[in-house]
Coordinates of C-alpha atoms and ligand atoms in Angstrom, one line a residue:
M6 CA 0.0 0.0 0.0
S7 CA 1.3 3.5 -0.8
P8 CA 1.7 5.9 2.1
L9 CA -1.1 8.0 0.7
L10 CA -3.5 5.0 0.6
K11 CA -2.4 4.0 4.1
L12 CA -3.3 7.4 5.3
A13 CA -6.6 7.4 3.5
A14 CA -7.4 4.0 5.0
L15 CA -6.5 5.2 8.5
I16 CA -8.6 8.3 8.2
C17 CA -11.6 6.2 7.0
F18 CA -11.0 3.8 9.9
V19 CA -11.0 6.6 12.5
V20 CA -14.1 8.3 11.1
V21 CA -16.0 5.1 11.0
A22 CA -14.9 4.1 14.5
Q23 CA -16.0 7.5 15.9
A24 CA -19.3 7.3 14.2
G25 CA -19.6 3.8 15.6
L26 CA -21.8 2.8 12.7
S27 CA -20.6 0.2 10.3
F28 CA -17.6 -2.1 10.4
P29 CA -15.8 -2.3 7.1
F30 CA -12.8 -4.1 8.6
P31 CA -14.2 -7.1 10.5
G32 CA -12.3 -8.0 13.5
Q33 CA -10.5 -4.7 13.8
L34 CA -13.1 -2.9 15.9
S35 CA -14.6 -4.2 19.1
I36 CA -18.4 -4.3 19.5
P37 CA -19.5 -1.9 22.2
N38 CA -20.9 -3.3 25.5
T39 CA -24.6 -2.6 26.3
F40 CA -24.8 -3.7 29.9
P41 CA -26.1 -1.3 32.7
Q42 CA -23.9 0.1 35.5
L43 CA -24.9 -2.0 38.5
S44 CA -22.1 -1.6 41.1
A45 CA -24.6 0.1 43.5
C46 CA -26.5 -3.2 43.5
I47 CA -23.7 -5.1 45.2
S48 CA -24.5 -3.6 48.6
E49 CA -28.3 -4.2 48.3
S50 CA -30.0 -7.1 50.0
S51 CA -30.7 -10.1 47.9
F52 CA -34.1 -11.4 47.0
F53 CA -36.4 -12.6 44.1
S54 CA -38.7 -9.9 42.6
C55 CA -42.2 -9.9 44.1
E56 CA -40.7 -11.6 47.2
N57 CA -38.9 -8.6 48.8
T58 CA -39.7 -8.1 52.4
T59 CA -38.6 -4.5 52.4
T60 CA -39.0 -1.7 49.9
I61 CA -36.7 -1.9 46.9
S62 CA -34.8 1.4 46.8
N63 CA -32.7 0.9 43.7
T64 CA -35.0 -0.1 40.9
C65 CA -32.1 -0.7 38.5
C66 CA -31.2 -3.8 40.6
S67 CA -34.5 -5.6 40.4
P68 CA -37.6 -5.2 38.1
T69 CA -40.1 -3.2 40.1
P70 CA -43.1 -2.7 40.1
G71 CA -43.1 -5.3 37.3
G72 CA -41.5 -8.1 39.2
L73 CA -43.7 -10.9 37.8
V74 CA -41.8 -11.5 34.6
L75 CA -43.5 -13.3 31.7
Q76 CA -41.5 -14.8 28.8
T77 CA -44.2 -15.2 26.1
Q78 CA -44.1 -17.3 22.9
F79 CA -46.3 -18.0 19.9
W80 CA -47.2 -21.0 17.9
D81 CA -48.1 -19.5 14.6
T82 CA -48.8 -21.6 11.5
F83 CA -48.1 -18.8 9.0
T84 CA -46.7 -15.2 8.9
G85 CA -48.6 -13.6 6.1
L86 CA -45.2 -12.2 4.8
E87 CA -43.9 -15.5 3.4
K88 CA -43.4 -13.8 0.0
K89 CA -40.9 -11.4 1.6
G90 CA -39.0 -14.3 3.1
Q91 CA -40.5 -13.9 6.7
L92 CA -40.7 -17.6 7.7
L93 CA -41.1 -19.5 10.9
P94 CA -38.3 -21.6 12.4
K95 CA -38.9 -25.3 12.0
N96 CA -39.4 -27.3 15.2
S97 CA -39.5 -24.2 17.3
W98 CA -42.0 -21.8 18.9
T99 CA -41.3 -18.1 18.3
I100 CA -40.7 -15.3 20.7
H101 CA -43.4 -12.9 21.6
G102 CA -41.7 -10.9 24.4
L103 CA -40.6 -10.4 28.0
W104 CA -43.3 -8.6 30.0
P105 CA -43.2 -6.9 33.4
D106 CA -46.5 -7.7 35.3
N107 CA -47.1 -6.3 38.7
C108 CA -47.0 -8.9 41.4
D109 CA -50.8 -9.1 41.4
G110 CA -50.9 -9.8 37.6
S111 CA -51.9 -6.2 36.5
F112 CA -49.5 -4.4 34.3
E113 CA -48.3 -1.0 33.0
Q114 CA -47.6 -0.2 29.3
Y115 CA -45.8 2.5 27.2
C116 CA -44.2 4.0 30.3
D117 CA -41.7 6.3 28.5
L118 CA -42.9 8.0 25.4
S119 CA -39.4 9.4 24.7
R120 CA -38.6 5.8 23.8
Q121 CA -41.6 5.1 21.6
F122 CA -40.5 3.0 18.6
D123 CA -43.8 1.3 17.9
P124 CA -45.2 2.2 14.4
T125 CA -48.7 1.0 15.4
P126 CA -49.2 1.5 19.1
S127 CA -51.7 -0.9 20.7
P128 CA -53.5 0.5 22.6
A129 CA -53.1 3.9 20.9
I130 CA -54.7 5.6 23.9
L131 CA -53.8 4.5 27.4
P132 CA -56.4 4.0 30.2
D133 CA -55.5 7.4 31.6
G134 CA -56.2 9.1 28.3
T135 CA -52.6 9.5 27.2
V136 CA -52.2 9.2 23.4
V137 CA -49.3 7.0 22.2
P138 CA -48.1 8.6 18.9
P139 CA -47.1 6.2 16.1
Y140 CA -43.4 6.0 15.5
T141 CA -42.2 6.9 12.0
G142 CA -38.4 6.7 12.3
P143 CA -36.0 4.0 11.2
G144 CA -36.7 0.5 12.4
V145 CA -35.2 -0.8 15.6
D146 CA -33.2 -3.3 13.5
T147 CA -31.0 -0.3 12.5
F148 CA -30.2 0.2 16.2
I149 CA -29.0 -3.3 16.5
K150 CA -26.8 -2.9 13.4
A151 CA -25.4 0.4 14.7
F152 CA -24.1 -1.6 17.7
G153 CA -22.5 -4.1 15.4
R154 CA -24.8 -6.9 16.7
D155 CA -25.4 -8.8 13.4
D156 CA -25.4 -12.0 15.5
L157 CA -28.3 -10.8 17.6
L158 CA -30.2 -9.5 14.5
E159 CA -29.8 -12.8 12.8
F160 CA -31.1 -14.7 15.8
M161 CA -34.1 -12.4 16.1
N162 CA -35.0 -12.7 12.5
N163 CA -34.9 -16.5 12.9
Y164 CA -36.8 -16.8 16.2
W165 CA -38.7 -13.5 16.9
V166 CA -41.0 -13.6 13.9
S167 CA -44.0 -11.4 13.4
Q168 CA -47.4 -12.3 11.9
G169 CA -48.8 -9.7 9.6
S170 CA -46.1 -7.0 10.0
P171 CA -42.3 -6.7 9.5
N172 CA -40.3 -8.2 12.3
A173 CA -38.7 -4.9 13.3
N174 CA -42.1 -3.3 13.8
F175 CA -43.0 -6.0 16.3
W176 CA -39.7 -5.7 18.1
G177 CA -40.2 -1.9 18.4
H178 CA -43.7 -2.6 19.8
E179 CA -42.4 -5.1 22.4
F180 CA -39.7 -2.7 23.6
S181 CA -41.8 0.4 23.8
K182 CA -44.9 -1.3 25.3
H183 CA -43.1 -3.4 27.8
A184 CA -39.4 -2.7 28.3
T185 CA -40.1 1.0 29.1
C186 CA -42.1 -0.3 32.1
T187 CA -39.3 -2.6 33.2
S188 CA -37.1 -0.7 35.7
T189 CA -33.9 -2.5 35.0
F190 CA -33.9 -1.1 31.4
D191 CA -34.4 2.5 32.6
V192 CA -32.0 4.9 30.8
A193 CA -30.7 6.0 34.2
C194 CA -29.4 2.5 34.9
Y195 CA -26.8 2.8 32.1
G196 CA -24.8 5.5 33.9
P197 CA -23.2 8.7 32.6
H198 CA -21.9 7.1 29.4
Y199 CA -25.3 5.9 28.2
R200 CA -25.2 5.5 24.4
K201 CA -28.5 6.1 22.6
H202 CA -30.4 2.8 22.1
Q203 CA -28.0 0.8 24.3
D204 CA -31.1 -0.1 26.5
V205 CA -32.9 -1.4 23.4
V206 CA -30.1 -3.7 22.4
D207 CA -29.7 -4.8 26.0
F208 CA -33.4 -5.6 26.2
F209 CA -33.3 -7.7 23.0
D210 CA -30.3 -9.7 24.4
A211 CA -32.3 -10.2 27.6
V212 CA -35.3 -11.5 25.7
V213 CA -33.2 -13.9 23.8
R214 CA -31.6 -15.1 26.9
A215 CA -34.9 -15.6 28.7
Y216 CA -36.4 -17.4 25.7
H217 CA -33.5 -19.9 25.7
Q218 CA -34.7 -21.1 29.2
Y219 CA -38.0 -22.3 27.8
P220 CA -37.7 -24.5 24.7
T221 CA -41.4 -25.2 24.4
F222 CA -41.3 -27.3 21.2
N223 CA -38.8 -29.7 22.7
M224 CA -40.4 -29.8 26.2
L225 CA -43.7 -30.8 24.6
A226 CA -42.1 -33.2 22.2
T227 CA -40.4 -35.1 25.0
A228 CA -43.9 -35.9 26.3
G229 CA -45.0 -37.0 22.9
I230 CA -46.8 -33.8 22.1
T231 CA -46.0 -32.7 18.6
P232 CA -47.9 -30.7 16.0
S233 CA -50.6 -32.8 14.3
N234 CA -53.5 -32.0 12.1
T235 CA -55.3 -35.2 13.1
T236 CA -54.7 -35.5 16.9
T237 CA -56.0 -33.4 19.8
Y238 CA -54.5 -32.9 23.2
T239 CA -55.9 -32.1 26.7
L240 CA -54.9 -29.0 28.6
S241 CA -53.5 -31.1 31.4
Q242 CA -51.3 -33.0 29.0
L243 CA -49.8 -29.7 27.9
Q244 CA -49.5 -28.4 31.4
N245 CA -48.0 -31.5 32.9
A246 CA -45.4 -31.8 30.1
I247 CA -44.1 -28.3 30.9
K248 CA -44.4 -28.6 34.6
A249 CA -42.2 -31.7 34.5
Q250 CA -39.4 -29.5 33.2
T251 CA -40.0 -26.0 34.8
G252 CA -41.7 -27.0 38.0
S253 CA -44.6 -24.6 37.2
I254 CA -47.8 -24.4 35.2
P255 CA -47.5 -21.8 32.4
F256 CA -50.4 -20.0 30.7
F257 CA -51.6 -21.7 27.5
G258 CA -53.6 -19.5 25.0
C259 CA -55.9 -20.9 22.4
T260 CA -57.9 -19.2 19.6
T261 CA -61.2 -20.3 18.0
N262 CA -63.2 -21.0 21.2
G263 CA -60.3 -22.5 23.0
T264 CA -59.6 -25.2 20.4
I265 CA -56.4 -24.1 18.6
L266 CA -53.2 -23.8 20.6
S267 CA -51.5 -20.4 19.8
E268 CA -49.4 -19.2 22.7
V269 CA -47.6 -19.9 26.0
W270 CA -46.5 -17.5 28.8
Y271 CA -43.9 -18.6 31.4
F272 CA -44.2 -16.7 34.7
S273 CA -41.2 -16.1 36.9
H274 CA -39.7 -14.1 39.8
V275 CA -36.2 -12.8 39.0
H276 CA -33.2 -12.7 41.3
G277 CA -31.3 -9.6 40.3
T278 CA -31.9 -8.0 36.9
E279 CA -33.9 -9.3 33.9
Q280 CA -30.7 -8.9 31.9
F281 CA -28.4 -11.2 34.0
G282 CA -30.4 -12.5 36.9
S283 CA -31.8 -15.9 37.7
Y284 CA -35.4 -16.7 36.8
K285 CA -37.5 -18.8 39.2
T286 CA -40.5 -20.1 37.3
V287 CA -43.9 -19.8 39.1
D288 CA -47.4 -20.8 38.3
S289 CA -49.4 -18.6 35.9
T290 CA -51.7 -16.1 37.5
T291 CA -53.9 -16.1 34.4
K292 CA -56.5 -18.8 33.6
S293 CA -55.9 -20.7 30.3
S294 CA -58.0 -19.7 27.3
C295 CA -57.9 -23.3 26.0
G296 CA -60.6 -25.8 26.6
A297 CA -60.0 -28.7 28.9
T298 CA -60.0 -31.2 26.0
G299 CA -59.9 -31.2 22.2
I300 CA -57.0 -28.8 21.8
R301 CA -55.4 -28.8 18.3
Y302 CA -51.7 -28.2 18.0
L303 CA -51.6 -27.6 14.3
E304 CA -48.9 -28.5 11.8
R305 CA -47.6 -25.6 9.9
T306 CA -48.0 -25.1 6.2
H307 CA -44.6 -26.3 4.9
T308 CA -43.9 -23.2 2.8
S309 CA -44.3 -21.0 6.0
E310 CA -41.3 -22.5 7.7
R311 CA -37.6 -23.1 7.3
E312 CA -34.7 -24.8 9.0
V313 CA -32.6 -22.3 10.9
R314 CA -30.5 -24.4 13.2
Ligands
NAG427 C1 -41.1 -4.4 47.6 O1 -40.6 -3.3 46.9 C2 -41.6 -2.5 46.3 C3 -40.9 -1.4 45.5 O2 -40.1 -0.6 46.3 C4 -42.6 -1.9 47.3 O3 -43.6 -1.2 46.6 C5 -43.2 -3.1 48.1 O4 -44.0 -2.5 49.1 C6 -42.1 -3.9 48.7 N1 -42.7 -5.1 49.4 C7 -42.6 -5.2 50.7 C8 -43.3 -6.4 51.2 O5 -42.0 -4.4 51.4
NAG428 C1 -67.8 -20.6 19.6 O1 -68.8 -21.3 20.3 C2 -70.0 -20.6 20.3 C3 -71.0 -21.4 21.2 O2 -70.8 -22.8 21.1 C4 -70.5 -20.6 18.8 O3 -71.8 -19.9 18.8 C5 -69.5 -19.8 18.0 O4 -69.9 -19.9 16.6 C6 -68.1 -20.5 18.2 N1 -67.1 -19.6 17.5 C7 -66.2 -20.1 16.7 C8 -65.2 -19.1 16.1 O5 -66.0 -21.3 16.5
NAG429 C1 -52.6 -28.2 9.1 O1 -53.8 -27.5 9.2 C2 -53.7 -26.1 9.2 C3 -55.1 -25.5 9.5 O2 -56.1 -26.0 8.6 C4 -53.2 -25.7 7.8 O3 -53.1 -24.3 7.7 C5 -51.9 -26.4 7.6 O4 -51.4 -26.1 6.3 C6 -52.0 -27.9 7.8 N1 -50.6 -28.4 7.7 C7 -50.3 -29.4 7.0 C8 -48.8 -29.8 7.0 O5 -51.1 -30.0 6.3

């Protein structure tokens, strides 16, 4: 390389590094960390969320008030965006989200409108009358790319698949509706060097980590419960299969008068943060919307799924 070219390459490298945007020289730049600053938590007493016996003073250390944490998943049979390549992962349920319920099962939503990234807010008006304005900026997938997390983005496109809307819209919805109400993702928890959207990427990592704890497809399959267009299952068959692995009964959701299995919610209390803490699974506080018998766990249309493992 001529000295002039070397200089040009160096300048380009420095400019790109400072902008922190794309990474033209793979391996030469390090990926920025997204974890919060939690050194103040070390001197706090130790407990599972919703089980504290005294008031939680530092809400960056434990999700509060949303200490009943739900990792939610879907069983969809199609996406509606197959033509755009939005397909479901074979032999796997998909991610819905990670929700902060209050310990009594009630919940808050859209708690910080300065972090509103949902193009189609639902609800568009909160119970107290607050209007949630639709987001029109770049998709949250661009935030993930800006942090150099192509690995996370790939996993999310494989396993966090939306039905009827682009995946990034769904991820923005989940962040703004739920993570803004989860205290351990508050901007203040990231300290004085907070980088814009660090909390968003940190939340997506936390969702993926929580999801890994609950491999629904495999847990059901170990009990002989697999998708079938000819068999039906009972609710207690589904519940017992999961309880055998997690120790607790999750919420199962069904559509079509309780006959078609479509979702599962795993409830837990968390020791420490949602990001890095330990999840203790507890029984659902919500009654199943499935019937007691005759539940169909449908096979997917083959053209709606793909192998991603
Ligand atoms: C646990 O902490 C929360 C948040 O500070 C507080 O509202 C609640 O009263 C505490 N629970 C008990 C039993 O002290
Ligand atoms: C649900 O059940 C009710 C009462 O049996 C029936 O009237 C209704 O048509 C059913 N709905 C669907 C979507 O199957
Ligand atoms: C199973 O049934 C559902 C609902 O009727 C249908 O959409 C799906 O394509 C069927 N799957 C297979 C593999 O036949």
